């Protein structure tokens, strides 16, 4: 059963205005309820210059929408007794031994070791490249990775994770929340603990069985025509222009990388990603194959942060949300400024891709876009409002 024509028109009007205003090259939207697609829309272009339209099989750089998939991979190993969430990361990655914290320009020993749970909840103190002391030092490590890649000697997933582990933390583990390279470390843990390359583990345990045939750490040449370009906003010209800077330092997507980023490395389609979301909403079992237990999914999709940690969850798009297992979790619908259900969970990507999953309504909203420099928080808030208003 589809949503009403009036509600469909609301989606069309909103997205088409974004395109007309030059804020967006194209968009792909799917709304799925009870396993049935009740709305689908494709707008604009995957490639503006060559006039290649957005289609159902358009492949997007998912960036941080990789994170929920990595979290599921970790929890598969968790259910098999191959790791414990309280395990120190140093048990598997020697780069995390004898860590220090950068506090007011001084290095001090950690009060306790970083655990796998810290990585899942972004409470480790591990950062992305940034302007503060720890962030600058992490930036140096990323630049070394770029140089190694350009020299034809790229770092592997585990090697790079160990290098990041040596970087001082921005705060004592467990005391705050801060978005950082935690999920890249989780990908390396999956590799060490499973004995398989991270991407091979994902293909064997998730992508193959779920039929996610267009999801991987690179896009093969025969699929490049379906690969959406990335754009940024030119505010003077009020139009979307091709983004030509580095893709998060080291990600190419045109070849299989040595470093398979658990935090930002996957490309996928909405069709593929919908298969993943339906697995989570169906209690972990699809077509008779169990991927995770219902109890593990319940654990993953609840807020894992303490009130003290949540005080640092200060992004606009995270108002009203908690966080856990690499995903936001709605805890206060009024504070979030949209008409959603407490318990809605999901995440988004650097270029604007987005997923919202609602276990109460058994509903998924998926967005595929490819833009920087625009307020994606407002954009996704309106889309979620339209989705819930259509019920």
Short mmCIF file of C-alpha atoms in Angstrom, two decimals:
data_model
loop_
_atom_site.label_atom_id
_atom_site.label_comp_id
_atom_site.label_asym_id
_atom_site.label_seq_id
_atom_site.Cartn_x
_atom_site.Cartn_y
_atom_site.Cartn_z
CA UNK A 1 0.00 0.00 0.00
CA UNK A 2 1.44 3.35 -1.05
CA UNK A 3 1.20 6.60 0.89
CA UNK A 4 -1.45 9.07 -0.32
CA UNK A 5 -0.87 11.14 -3.44
CA UNK A 6 -0.92 14.29 -1.33
CA UNK A 7 1.87 12.95 0.88
CA UNK A 8 3.85 11.86 -2.16
CA UNK A 9 3.50 15.37 -3.55
CA UNK A 10 4.86 16.80 -0.30
CA UNK A 11 8.04 14.77 -0.79
CA UNK A 12 8.28 15.84 -4.44
CA UNK A 13 7.75 19.52 -3.70
CA UNK A 14 10.35 19.61 -0.94
CA UNK A 15 13.13 17.80 -2.79
CA UNK A 16 12.49 19.49 -6.13
CA UNK A 17 12.76 22.91 -4.45
CA UNK A 18 16.15 21.93 -3.00
CA UNK A 19 17.28 21.02 -6.52
CA UNK A 20 15.79 24.20 -8.03
CA UNK A 21 17.60 26.28 -5.40
CA UNK A 22 20.89 24.70 -6.44
CA UNK A 23 21.41 23.01 -3.08
CA UNK A 24 21.20 19.49 -4.42
CA UNK A 25 22.28 17.66 -7.57
CA UNK A 26 19.97 14.70 -7.04
CA UNK A 27 18.32 12.47 -4.47
CA UNK A 28 17.03 8.96 -4.04
CA UNK A 29 14.40 8.36 -1.31
CA UNK A 30 12.72 5.17 -0.14
CA UNK A 31 10.16 4.69 2.62
CA UNK A 32 9.57 1.07 3.65
CA UNK A 33 6.93 -0.13 6.11
CA UNK A 34 6.23 -3.70 7.19
CA UNK A 35 8.66 -4.85 4.52
CA UNK A 36 6.79 -3.04 1.73
CA UNK A 37 8.02 0.02 -0.12
CA UNK A 38 5.28 2.60 0.40
CA UNK A 39 7.12 5.51 -1.23
CA UNK A 40 9.99 5.82 -3.68
CA UNK A 41 11.34 8.92 -5.34
CA UNK A 42 14.29 9.66 -7.62
CA UNK A 43 15.19 13.25 -8.41
CA UNK A 44 17.83 15.11 -10.37
CA UNK A 45 21.19 13.74 -11.40
CA UNK A 46 23.85 11.39 -10.13
CA UNK A 47 26.18 13.17 -12.56
CA UNK A 48 25.14 16.74 -13.39
CA UNK A 49 27.80 17.33 -16.02
CA UNK A 50 26.96 14.21 -18.04
CA UNK A 51 23.22 14.41 -17.27
CA UNK A 52 23.07 10.91 -15.80
CA UNK A 53 19.90 10.77 -13.70
CA UNK A 54 19.54 9.31 -10.23
CA UNK A 55 18.14 5.79 -10.56
CA UNK A 56 17.20 2.97 -8.25
CA UNK A 57 20.57 1.33 -8.90
CA UNK A 58 22.66 4.49 -8.32
CA UNK A 59 25.66 3.71 -6.12
CA UNK A 60 26.47 6.23 -3.39
CA UNK A 61 29.52 6.74 -1.22
CA UNK A 62 27.98 5.83 2.10
CA UNK A 63 30.81 7.12 4.29
CA UNK A 64 29.61 6.95 7.92
CA UNK A 65 26.58 4.82 7.08
CA UNK A 66 29.29 2.15 7.06
CA UNK A 67 29.35 2.41 10.86
CA UNK A 68 26.10 0.51 11.66
CA UNK A 69 27.26 -2.32 9.40
CA UNK A 70 30.58 -2.50 11.23
CA UNK A 71 28.73 -2.53 14.56
CA UNK A 72 26.67 -5.51 13.39
CA UNK A 73 29.86 -7.33 12.37
CA UNK A 74 31.24 -6.79 15.89
CA UNK A 75 28.03 -8.04 17.46
CA UNK A 76 28.09 -11.19 15.32
CA UNK A 77 31.45 -12.02 16.94
CA UNK A 78 30.03 -10.98 20.32
CA UNK A 79 27.18 -13.49 19.98
CA UNK A 80 29.65 -16.24 19.09
CA UNK A 81 31.63 -15.64 22.28
CA UNK A 82 34.67 -14.50 20.32
CA UNK A 83 34.89 -11.15 22.14
CA UNK A 84 33.50 -9.39 25.19
CA UNK A 85 32.47 -5.75 25.04
CA UNK A 86 34.48 -5.07 28.19
CA UNK A 87 37.66 -6.41 26.56
CA UNK A 88 40.48 -3.86 26.38
CA UNK A 89 41.32 -3.08 22.76
CA UNK A 90 44.99 -3.70 23.57
CA UNK A 91 44.15 -7.39 23.96
CA UNK A 92 43.90 -7.52 20.15
CA UNK A 93 45.81 -4.45 18.92
CA UNK A 94 49.23 -3.74 20.50
CA UNK A 95 49.09 -0.10 19.38
CA UNK A 96 46.57 0.48 22.16
CA UNK A 97 48.93 -0.58 24.95
CA UNK A 98 50.17 2.08 27.40
CA UNK A 99 47.97 4.81 25.96
CA UNK A 100 48.13 8.41 27.10
CA UNK A 101 45.73 11.35 27.19
CA UNK A 102 46.58 14.85 25.96
CA UNK A 103 45.35 17.20 28.69
CA UNK A 104 46.25 20.91 28.59
CA UNK A 105 49.33 20.23 26.54
CA UNK A 106 50.55 17.49 28.86
CA UNK A 107 50.52 13.73 28.42
CA UNK A 108 49.06 11.69 31.26
CA UNK A 109 48.47 7.92 31.47
CA UNK A 110 44.95 6.61 30.92
CA UNK A 111 43.01 5.88 34.09
CA UNK A 112 41.74 2.71 32.43
CA UNK A 113 42.16 1.07 29.05
CA UNK A 114 39.92 1.73 26.07
CA UNK A 115 37.40 -1.10 25.66
CA UNK A 116 35.41 -2.38 22.71
CA UNK A 117 32.33 -0.85 24.31
CA UNK A 118 34.05 2.55 24.29
CA UNK A 119 34.64 2.21 20.56
CA UNK A 120 31.02 1.27 19.87
CA UNK A 121 29.78 4.26 21.86
CA UNK A 122 32.39 6.88 20.81
CA UNK A 123 33.48 7.32 24.43
CA UNK A 124 37.10 6.25 23.95
CA UNK A 125 38.77 9.64 23.50
CA UNK A 126 39.99 8.56 20.06
CA UNK A 127 39.42 11.38 17.58
CA UNK A 128 39.35 12.17 13.87
CA UNK A 129 41.82 14.74 12.47
CA UNK A 130 40.83 18.06 14.06
CA UNK A 131 42.17 21.40 15.28
CA UNK A 132 42.85 20.49 18.92
CA UNK A 133 46.06 18.83 20.09
CA UNK A 134 44.90 15.23 19.80
CA UNK A 135 43.17 15.98 16.49
CA UNK A 136 46.31 17.52 14.96
CA UNK A 137 48.35 14.47 15.93
CA UNK A 138 45.70 12.20 14.41
CA UNK A 139 45.83 14.33 11.28
CA UNK A 140 49.56 13.62 11.03
CA UNK A 141 48.82 9.88 11.06
CA UNK A 142 46.21 10.27 8.32
CA UNK A 143 48.67 12.28 6.22
CA UNK A 144 51.22 9.49 6.60
CA UNK A 145 48.56 7.10 5.31
CA UNK A 146 47.95 9.35 2.31
CA UNK A 147 51.67 9.51 1.54
CA UNK A 148 52.02 5.74 1.86
CA UNK A 149 49.06 5.19 -0.44
CA UNK A 150 50.43 7.60 -3.03
CA UNK A 151 53.81 5.84 -2.84
CA UNK A 152 52.14 2.52 -3.63
CA UNK A 153 52.72 1.12 -0.12
CA UNK A 154 49.35 1.63 1.57
CA UNK A 155 48.71 0.70 5.17
CA UNK A 156 46.41 -2.24 5.82
CA UNK A 157 43.38 -2.11 8.11
CA UNK A 158 45.12 -3.54 11.18
CA UNK A 159 48.38 -1.66 10.59
CA UNK A 160 46.57 1.67 10.34
CA UNK A 161 44.49 0.91 13.45
CA UNK A 162 47.64 0.25 15.48
CA UNK A 163 49.08 3.56 14.28
CA UNK A 164 45.93 5.39 15.42
CA UNK A 165 46.13 3.65 18.78
CA UNK A 166 49.48 5.32 19.49
CA UNK A 167 47.95 8.81 19.10
CA UNK A 168 47.12 10.40 22.48
CA UNK A 169 43.46 10.41 23.42
CA UNK A 170 41.52 13.66 23.74
CA UNK A 171 40.06 12.67 27.13
CA UNK A 172 40.05 9.87 29.64
CA UNK A 173 38.17 6.81 28.32
CA UNK A 174 34.51 6.77 29.30
CA UNK A 175 34.29 10.36 30.52
CA UNK A 176 32.85 12.04 27.39
CA UNK A 177 31.33 11.40 23.96
CA UNK A 178 33.20 12.53 20.85
CA UNK A 179 32.88 11.43 17.26
CA UNK A 180 36.10 9.86 16.08
CA UNK A 181 37.90 7.02 14.34
CA UNK A 182 36.50 4.40 16.72
CA UNK A 183 34.70 2.38 14.05
CA UNK A 184 37.84 2.06 11.93
CA UNK A 185 39.40 0.36 14.94
CA UNK A 186 36.36 -1.93 15.21
CA UNK A 187 36.89 -3.00 11.59
CA UNK A 188 40.46 -3.95 12.47
CA UNK A 189 39.22 -5.90 15.51
CA UNK A 190 36.85 -7.88 13.31
CA UNK A 191 39.81 -8.71 11.08
CA UNK A 192 42.05 -9.83 13.97
CA UNK A 193 39.39 -11.79 15.86
CA UNK A 194 37.76 -13.48 12.86
CA UNK A 195 41.04 -14.27 11.09
CA UNK A 196 39.51 -12.92 7.86
CA UNK A 197 40.06 -9.68 6.02
CA UNK A 198 37.35 -7.28 7.17
CA UNK A 199 35.72 -7.00 3.75
CA UNK A 200 35.72 -10.77 3.31
CA UNK A 201 33.98 -11.16 6.67
CA UNK A 202 31.29 -8.67 5.65
CA UNK A 203 30.77 -10.38 2.29
CA UNK A 204 30.47 -13.83 3.88
CA UNK A 205 28.34 -12.89 6.88
CA UNK A 206 26.16 -10.06 5.54
CA UNK A 207 26.42 -8.86 1.95
CA UNK A 208 26.33 -12.24 0.22
CA UNK A 209 23.49 -13.80 2.24
CA UNK A 210 21.42 -10.58 2.22
CA UNK A 211 21.85 -10.12 -1.54
CA UNK A 212 23.70 -6.81 -1.19
CA UNK A 213 25.41 -7.21 -4.56
CA UNK A 214 26.37 -3.54 -5.01
CA UNK A 215 27.93 -3.02 -1.57
CA UNK A 216 31.71 -3.08 -1.15
CA UNK A 217 34.79 -1.03 -0.31
CA UNK A 218 35.18 -0.08 -3.96
CA UNK A 219 33.11 0.23 -7.13
CA UNK A 220 34.20 -2.05 -10.04
CA UNK A 221 34.84 -0.31 -13.36
CA UNK A 222 31.78 -1.89 -14.99
CA UNK A 223 29.61 -0.05 -12.43
CA UNK A 224 31.23 3.39 -12.64
CA UNK A 225 28.40 4.78 -14.77
CA UNK A 226 26.08 4.12 -11.82
CA UNK A 227 28.44 5.76 -9.30
CA UNK A 228 27.12 9.12 -8.06
CA UNK A 229 29.49 12.08 -8.18
CA UNK A 230 30.02 14.19 -5.06
CA UNK A 231 29.14 17.88 -4.98
CA UNK A 232 29.48 20.87 -2.72
CA UNK A 233 27.54 24.10 -2.56
CA UNK A 234 28.88 27.19 -4.35
CA UNK A 235 27.01 29.86 -2.40
CA UNK A 236 28.01 32.71 -4.76
CA UNK A 237 26.63 30.94 -7.81
CA UNK A 238 23.91 29.18 -5.80
CA UNK A 239 24.60 25.88 -7.46
CA UNK A 240 26.12 22.47 -6.74
CA UNK A 241 29.68 22.08 -8.07
CA UNK A 242 31.84 18.93 -8.23
CA UNK A 243 33.75 18.18 -5.04
CA UNK A 244 37.40 17.75 -5.97
CA UNK A 245 39.17 17.55 -2.63
CA UNK A 246 40.37 14.36 -0.99
CA UNK A 247 37.67 11.89 -0.04
CA UNK A 248 38.26 11.76 3.72
CA UNK A 249 42.02 11.69 3.20
CA UNK A 250 42.58 8.22 1.79
CA UNK A 251 39.40 6.82 0.26
CA UNK A 252 39.36 6.34 -3.51
CA UNK A 253 36.46 3.92 -4.16
CA UNK A 254 37.77 3.11 -7.65
CA UNK A 255 39.99 0.27 -6.40
CA UNK A 256 39.91 -2.16 -3.49
CA UNK A 257 41.75 -0.35 -0.68
CA UNK A 258 44.35 -1.89 1.58
CA UNK A 259 42.73 -0.02 4.49
CA UNK A 260 39.09 -1.12 4.61
CA UNK A 261 37.50 1.63 6.66
CA UNK A 262 34.89 0.40 9.12
CA UNK A 263 33.96 4.01 9.74
CA UNK A 264 33.51 5.37 6.24
CA UNK A 265 34.61 2.95 3.54
CA UNK A 266 31.54 1.41 1.91
CA UNK A 267 29.67 2.28 -1.26
CA UNK A 268 26.13 0.97 -1.70
CA UNK A 269 22.68 1.49 -3.18
CA UNK A 270 19.43 2.22 -1.37
CA UNK A 271 18.17 -1.19 -2.46
CA UNK A 272 21.13 -2.93 -0.86
CA UNK A 273 21.07 -0.88 2.31
CA UNK A 274 17.34 -1.53 2.68
CA UNK A 275 18.11 -5.25 2.88
CA UNK A 276 20.41 -4.52 5.81
CA UNK A 277 17.84 -2.36 7.59
CA UNK A 278 15.10 -4.94 7.14
CA UNK A 279 17.35 -7.51 8.79
CA UNK A 280 17.61 -5.25 11.86
CA UNK A 281 13.87 -4.51 11.95
CA UNK A 282 12.91 -8.16 11.48
CA UNK A 283 14.64 -9.23 14.69
CA UNK A 284 17.82 -10.38 13.01
CA UNK A 285 16.39 -13.23 10.91
CA UNK A 286 15.65 -13.02 7.17
CA UNK A 287 14.43 -15.91 4.98
CA UNK A 288 15.26 -18.42 7.68
CA UNK A 289 18.84 -17.22 8.20
CA UNK A 290 19.69 -15.68 11.54
CA UNK A 291 22.24 -12.86 11.50
CA UNK A 292 21.74 -11.58 15.04
CA UNK A 293 19.38 -12.41 17.88
CA UNK A 294 16.42 -10.24 18.77
CA UNK A 295 17.98 -9.51 22.18
CA UNK A 296 21.24 -8.34 20.68
CA UNK A 297 19.41 -5.96 18.35
CA UNK A 298 17.42 -4.62 21.30
CA UNK A 299 20.71 -4.01 23.10
CA UNK A 300 22.29 -2.34 20.07
CA UNK A 301 19.40 0.04 19.44
CA UNK A 302 19.08 1.45 22.96
CA UNK A 303 20.87 4.49 24.32
CA UNK A 304 24.22 3.41 25.79
CA UNK A 305 25.41 6.78 27.11
CA UNK A 306 25.34 8.08 30.68
CA UNK A 307 23.83 11.52 31.35
CA UNK A 308 27.37 12.87 31.75
CA UNK A 309 28.41 11.53 28.34
CA UNK A 310 25.21 12.75 26.68
CA UNK A 311 26.09 16.31 27.67
CA UNK A 312 28.69 16.21 24.88
CA UNK A 313 26.16 14.97 22.27
CA UNK A 314 25.65 18.56 21.14
CA UNK A 315 25.24 18.39 17.35
CA UNK A 316 22.09 20.03 16.00
CA UNK A 317 20.98 16.82 14.27
CA UNK A 318 21.39 14.87 17.53
CA UNK A 319 19.09 17.00 19.66
CA UNK A 320 16.72 14.60 21.41
CA UNK A 321 18.96 11.61 20.74
CA UNK A 322 21.17 9.27 22.70
CA UNK A 323 23.83 7.08 21.11
CA UNK A 324 25.01 3.49 21.16
CA UNK A 325 26.61 0.86 18.93
CA UNK A 326 27.55 3.43 16.27
CA UNK A 327 24.00 4.79 15.91
CA UNK A 328 21.85 7.61 17.24
CA UNK A 329 18.75 6.57 19.24
CA UNK A 330 15.77 8.90 19.71
CA UNK A 331 15.04 9.48 23.40
CA UNK A 332 13.02 12.72 23.31
CA UNK A 333 10.81 13.35 20.28
CA UNK A 334 9.85 16.87 21.36
CA UNK A 335 13.47 17.95 21.69
CA UNK A 336 14.27 16.48 18.26
CA UNK A 337 11.74 18.87 16.62
CA UNK A 338 10.00 16.24 14.52
CA UNK A 339 7.06 13.89 14.99
CA UNK A 340 8.98 10.63 15.30
CA UNK A 341 8.84 7.64 17.63
CA UNK A 342 11.07 7.26 20.67
CA UNK A 343 13.41 4.40 19.76
CA UNK A 344 14.00 5.46 16.14
CA UNK A 345 17.63 4.76 15.32
CA UNK A 346 20.12 5.04 12.47
CA UNK A 347 22.95 7.21 11.19
CA UNK A 348 24.05 9.35 8.25
CA UNK A 349 27.04 9.80 5.98
CA UNK A 350 29.44 12.67 5.28
CA UNK A 351 27.88 13.40 1.89
CA UNK A 352 24.33 13.37 3.24
CA UNK A 353 23.19 9.75 2.91
CA UNK A 354 20.87 8.90 5.79
CA UNK A 355 18.89 6.10 7.37
CA UNK A 356 16.17 6.17 10.05
CA UNK A 357 14.74 2.89 11.35
CA UNK A 358 11.66 2.71 13.57
CA UNK A 359 11.04 -0.65 15.29
CA UNK A 360 7.63 0.43 16.61
CA UNK A 361 6.25 1.42 13.19
CA UNK A 362 8.44 -1.22 11.47
CA UNK A 363 9.51 1.49 9.08
CA UNK A 364 12.71 2.61 7.36
CA UNK A 365 13.45 5.94 5.68
CA UNK A 366 16.46 5.88 3.35
CA UNK A 367 18.07 8.84 1.63
CA UNK A 368 20.77 8.83 -1.03
CA UNK A 369 22.37 12.18 -1.82
CA UNK A 370 25.91 13.43 -2.47
CA UNK A 371 26.49 16.96 -1.20
CA UNK A 372 28.60 19.01 1.21
CA UNK A 373 28.19 22.50 2.61
CA UNK A 374 24.42 22.44 3.13
CA UNK A 375 22.38 22.03 6.30
CA UNK A 376 21.66 18.32 6.06
CA UNK A 377 20.28 18.37 9.62
CA UNK A 378 17.30 20.46 8.53
CA UNK A 379 16.93 18.48 5.31
CA UNK A 380 16.69 15.11 7.07
CA UNK A 381 14.49 16.53 9.82
CA UNK A 382 11.95 17.65 7.23
CA UNK A 383 12.13 14.30 5.39
CA UNK A 384 11.49 12.41 8.62
CA UNK A 385 8.56 14.72 9.37
CA UNK A 386 7.11 14.01 5.91
CA UNK A 387 7.59 10.27 6.42
CA UNK A 388 5.77 10.17 9.77
CA UNK A 389 3.10 12.58 8.55
CA UNK A 390 2.26 10.14 5.76
CA UNK A 391 1.20 7.38 8.17
#
